[in-house]
PDB file of C-alpha atoms in Angstrom:
ATOM      1  CA  UNK A  16       0.162   0.082   0.551  1.00 94.00           C
ATOM      2  CA  UNK A  17       1.223   3.861  -0.447  1.00 96.00           C
ATOM      3  CA  UNK A  18       0.031   6.806   0.330  1.00 95.00           C
ATOM      4  CA  UNK A  19      -3.397   8.549  -1.765  1.00 95.00           C
ATOM      5  CA  UNK A  20      -4.650  12.001  -2.509  1.00 95.00           C
ATOM      6  CA  UNK A  21      -2.388  12.196  -5.191  1.00 95.00           C
ATOM      7  CA  UNK A  22       0.998  12.012  -3.043  1.00 96.00           C
ATOM      8  CA  UNK A  23       2.547   9.476  -5.067  1.00 95.00           C
ATOM      9  CA  UNK A  24       2.053  11.420  -8.370  1.00 95.00           C
ATOM     10  CA  UNK A  25       3.643  14.004  -7.205  1.00 96.00           C
ATOM     11  CA  UNK A  26       6.269  12.286  -5.882  1.00 96.00           C
ATOM     12  CA  UNK A  27       7.059  10.509  -9.126  1.00 95.00           C
ATOM     13  CA  UNK A  28       6.505  13.983 -10.921  1.00 96.00           C
ATOM     14  CA  UNK A  29       9.862  15.497  -8.518  1.00 96.00           C
ATOM     15  CA  UNK A  30      11.936  13.114  -9.395  1.00 96.00           C
ATOM     16  CA  UNK A  31      10.952  12.873 -12.637  1.00 95.00           C
ATOM     17  CA  UNK A  32      11.682  16.594 -12.956  1.00 96.00           C
ATOM     18  CA  UNK A  33      15.017  15.646 -11.249  1.00 96.00           C
ATOM     19  CA  UNK A  34      15.889  13.244 -13.830  1.00 97.00           C
ATOM     20  CA  UNK A  35      15.188  15.159 -16.405  1.00 95.00           C
ATOM     21  CA  UNK A  36      17.665  17.557 -15.602  1.00 95.00           C
ATOM     22  CA  UNK A  37      20.605  14.974 -16.098  1.00 96.00           C
ATOM     23  CA  UNK A  38      18.755  14.444 -19.575  1.00 93.00           C
ATOM     24  CA  UNK A  39      19.623  16.468 -23.057  1.00 89.00           C
ATOM     25  CA  UNK A  40      16.911  17.176 -26.424  1.00 87.00           C
ATOM     26  CA  UNK A  41      14.063  15.209 -26.949  1.00 85.00           C
ATOM     27  CA  UNK A  42      13.913  12.834 -23.925  1.00 86.00           C
ATOM     28  CA  UNK A  43      14.430  15.560 -21.350  1.00 90.00           C
ATOM     29  CA  UNK A  44      11.625  17.543 -22.947  1.00 89.00           C
ATOM     30  CA  UNK A  45       9.901  14.092 -22.914  1.00 87.00           C
ATOM     31  CA  UNK A  46      10.379  13.386 -19.408  1.00 90.00           C
ATOM     32  CA  UNK A  47       9.443  17.073 -18.427  1.00 93.00           C
ATOM     33  CA  UNK A  48       5.980  16.743 -19.801  1.00 92.00           C
ATOM     34  CA  UNK A  49       5.453  13.298 -18.926  1.00 92.00           C
ATOM     35  CA  UNK A  50       6.485  14.361 -15.124  1.00 94.00           C
ATOM     36  CA  UNK A  51       3.714  17.492 -15.534  1.00 94.00           C
ATOM     37  CA  UNK A  52       0.570  15.270 -16.896  1.00 93.00           C
ATOM     38  CA  UNK A  53       1.491  13.195 -13.441  1.00 94.00           C
ATOM     39  CA  UNK A  54       0.362  16.569 -11.530  1.00 95.00           C
ATOM     40  CA  UNK A  55      -2.914  16.412 -13.516  1.00 95.00           C
ATOM     41  CA  UNK A  56      -3.948  13.750 -11.333  1.00 94.00           C
ATOM     42  CA  UNK A  57      -3.464  15.517  -7.565  1.00 96.00           C
ATOM     43  CA  UNK A  58      -4.537  19.207  -9.740  1.00 97.00           C
ATOM     44  CA  UNK A  59      -8.097  17.514 -10.763  1.00 96.00           C
ATOM     45  CA  UNK A  60      -8.739  15.602  -7.142  1.00 95.00           C
ATOM     46  CA  UNK A  61      -8.246  19.425  -5.421  1.00 96.00           C
ATOM     47  CA  UNK A  62     -10.671  20.789  -7.640  1.00 96.00           C
ATOM     48  CA  UNK A  63     -13.371  17.776  -7.619  1.00 95.00           C
ATOM     49  CA  UNK A  64     -12.924  18.420  -3.744  1.00 94.00           C
ATOM     50  CA  UNK A  65     -13.813  22.547  -4.488  1.00 94.00           C
ATOM     51  CA  UNK A  66     -10.264  23.262  -3.363  1.00 96.00           C
ATOM     52  CA  UNK A  67      -8.023  25.906  -5.206  1.00 95.00           C
ATOM     53  CA  UNK A  68      -5.867  23.548  -7.426  1.00 96.00           C
ATOM     54  CA  UNK A  69      -2.786  25.451  -8.311  1.00 96.00           C
ATOM     55  CA  UNK A  70      -2.583  26.331  -4.602  1.00 96.00           C
ATOM     56  CA  UNK A  71      -2.766  22.715  -3.244  1.00 96.00           C
ATOM     57  CA  UNK A  72      -0.084  21.081  -6.196  1.00 96.00           C
ATOM     58  CA  UNK A  73       1.989  24.454  -5.879  1.00 96.00           C
ATOM     59  CA  UNK A  74       2.051  23.323  -1.591  1.00 97.00           C
ATOM     60  CA  UNK A  75       1.794  19.451  -2.489  1.00 97.00           C
ATOM     61  CA  UNK A  76       5.665  20.093  -4.684  1.00 96.00           C
ATOM     62  CA  UNK A  77       6.900  22.145  -1.808  1.00 97.00           C
ATOM     63  CA  UNK A  78       5.735  19.197   0.883  1.00 96.00           C
ATOM     64  CA  UNK A  79       7.981  16.627  -1.859  1.00 97.00           C
ATOM     65  CA  UNK A  80      10.385  18.634  -2.341  1.00 96.00           C
ATOM     66  CA  UNK A  81      10.571  18.892   1.579  1.00 96.00           C
ATOM     67  CA  UNK A  82      10.965  15.623   2.199  1.00 95.00           C
ATOM     68  CA  UNK A  83       7.614  14.431   3.223  1.00 96.00           C
ATOM     69  CA  UNK A  84       6.536  11.644   0.672  1.00 95.00           C
ATOM     70  CA  UNK A  85       3.656  11.511   2.074  1.00 96.00           C
ATOM     71  CA  UNK A  86       1.984  14.565   2.131  1.00 97.00           C
ATOM     72  CA  UNK A  87      -1.176  14.364  -0.288  1.00 97.00           C
ATOM     73  CA  UNK A  88      -4.934  16.134  -0.120  1.00 97.00           C
ATOM     74  CA  UNK A  89      -6.902  16.014   2.760  1.00 96.00           C
ATOM     75  CA  UNK A  90     -10.076  16.267   1.410  1.00 94.00           C
ATOM     76  CA  UNK A  91     -12.034  16.496   4.367  1.00 93.00           C
ATOM     77  CA  UNK A  92     -10.079  19.445   5.847  1.00 94.00           C
ATOM     78  CA  UNK A  93      -9.176  21.230   2.634  1.00 93.00           C
ATOM     79  CA  UNK A  94      -5.765  21.357   3.038  1.00 95.00           C
ATOM     80  CA  UNK A  95      -2.335  19.637   2.302  1.00 96.00           C
ATOM     81  CA  UNK A  96      -1.924  16.912   5.203  1.00 96.00           C
ATOM     82  CA  UNK A  97       0.325  13.163   5.620  1.00 97.00           C
ATOM     83  CA  UNK A  98      -1.729  10.495   4.635  1.00 97.00           C
ATOM     84  CA  UNK A  99      -0.288   8.288   6.221  1.00 97.00           C
ATOM     85  CA  UNK A 100      -0.967   9.394   9.572  1.00 96.00           C
ATOM     86  CA  UNK A 101      -4.918   9.788   8.161  1.00 96.00           C
ATOM     87  CA  UNK A 102      -4.269   5.893   7.010  1.00 96.00           C
ATOM     88  CA  UNK A 103      -5.918   6.945   3.231  1.00 95.00           C
ATOM     89  CA  UNK A 104      -3.948   4.044   1.553  1.00 96.00           C
ATOM     90  CA  UNK A 105      -4.344   2.983  -1.550  1.00 95.00           C
ATOM     91  CA  UNK A 106      -2.896   0.243  -3.740  1.00 96.00           C
ATOM     92  CA  UNK A 107       0.421   0.240  -5.246  1.00 95.00           C
ATOM     93  CA  UNK A 108      -1.081  -2.400  -8.357  1.00 96.00           C
ATOM     94  CA  UNK A 109      -3.878   0.751  -9.070  1.00 92.00           C
ATOM     95  CA  UNK A 110      -1.312   3.115  -9.830  1.00 91.00           C
ATOM     96  CA  UNK A 111       0.906   1.140 -11.313  1.00 94.00           C
ATOM     97  CA  UNK A 112      -0.995  -0.085 -13.691  1.00 95.00           C
ATOM     98  CA  UNK A 113      -3.181   3.625 -14.522  1.00 91.00           C
ATOM     99  CA  UNK A 114       0.595   4.733 -15.447  1.00 91.00           C
ATOM    100  CA  UNK A 115       1.076   2.236 -17.736  1.00 94.00           C
ATOM    101  CA  UNK A 116      -1.716   1.914 -19.530  1.00 94.00           C
ATOM    102  CA  UNK A 117      -1.720   5.654 -19.788  1.00 88.00           C
ATOM    103  CA  UNK A 118       2.224   5.440 -20.887  1.00 89.00           C
ATOM    104  CA  UNK A 119       1.412   2.816 -23.910  1.00 91.00           C
ATOM    105  CA  UNK A 120      -2.063   4.925 -24.991  1.00 88.00           C
ATOM    106  CA  UNK A 121       0.458   7.856 -25.490  1.00 82.00           C
ATOM    107  CA  UNK A 122       3.084   5.664 -27.511  1.00 82.00           C
ATOM    108  CA  UNK A 123       0.278   4.437 -29.683  1.00 83.00           C
ATOM    109  CA  UNK A 124      -1.148   7.123 -30.666  1.00 80.00           C
ATOM    110  CA  UNK A 125       2.114   8.898 -30.865  1.00 75.00           C
ATOM    111  CA  UNK A 126       2.976   6.212 -33.202  1.00 75.00           C
ATOM    112  CA  UNK A 127      -0.113   6.563 -34.911  1.00 70.00           C
ATOM    113  CA  UNK A 128       0.591  10.008 -35.564  1.00 64.00           C
ATOM    114  CA  UNK A 129       4.066   9.610 -36.876  1.00 64.00           C
ATOM    115  CA  UNK A 130       5.335  11.810 -34.062  1.00 59.00           C
ATOM    116  CA  UNK A 131       8.038   8.816 -32.785  1.00 56.00           C
ATOM    117  CA  UNK A 132      10.320   6.727 -34.956  1.00 56.00           C
ATOM    118  CA  UNK A 133       9.673   3.405 -33.887  1.00 52.00           C
ATOM    119  CA  UNK A 134      12.991   1.646 -33.409  1.00 53.00           C
TER     120      UNK A 134
END
């Protein structure tokens, strides 16, 4: 089980952005775009909870940059909280399956549109 409330997506996004800095060219651009796309999940969660999504995602980025990997959206109190303390957990398999499916779909679309050369 991993933290819920958008915490894993923000953490992965942060790590991918750091990794993108070590890459160059199109690889760096694609990794950054993927990282930004992951932040749509907590953004949408905050928006659906009636919160200010830009402020919430900014706060989540700050918390995760400080090493608080369990920081997520507490929709009951409309604040960013530690999801482990609140026992807000989700199965790892659900998150990895969703990310894998979304990634495969995007790759398929890019190949169909001839935007990515198949090796």
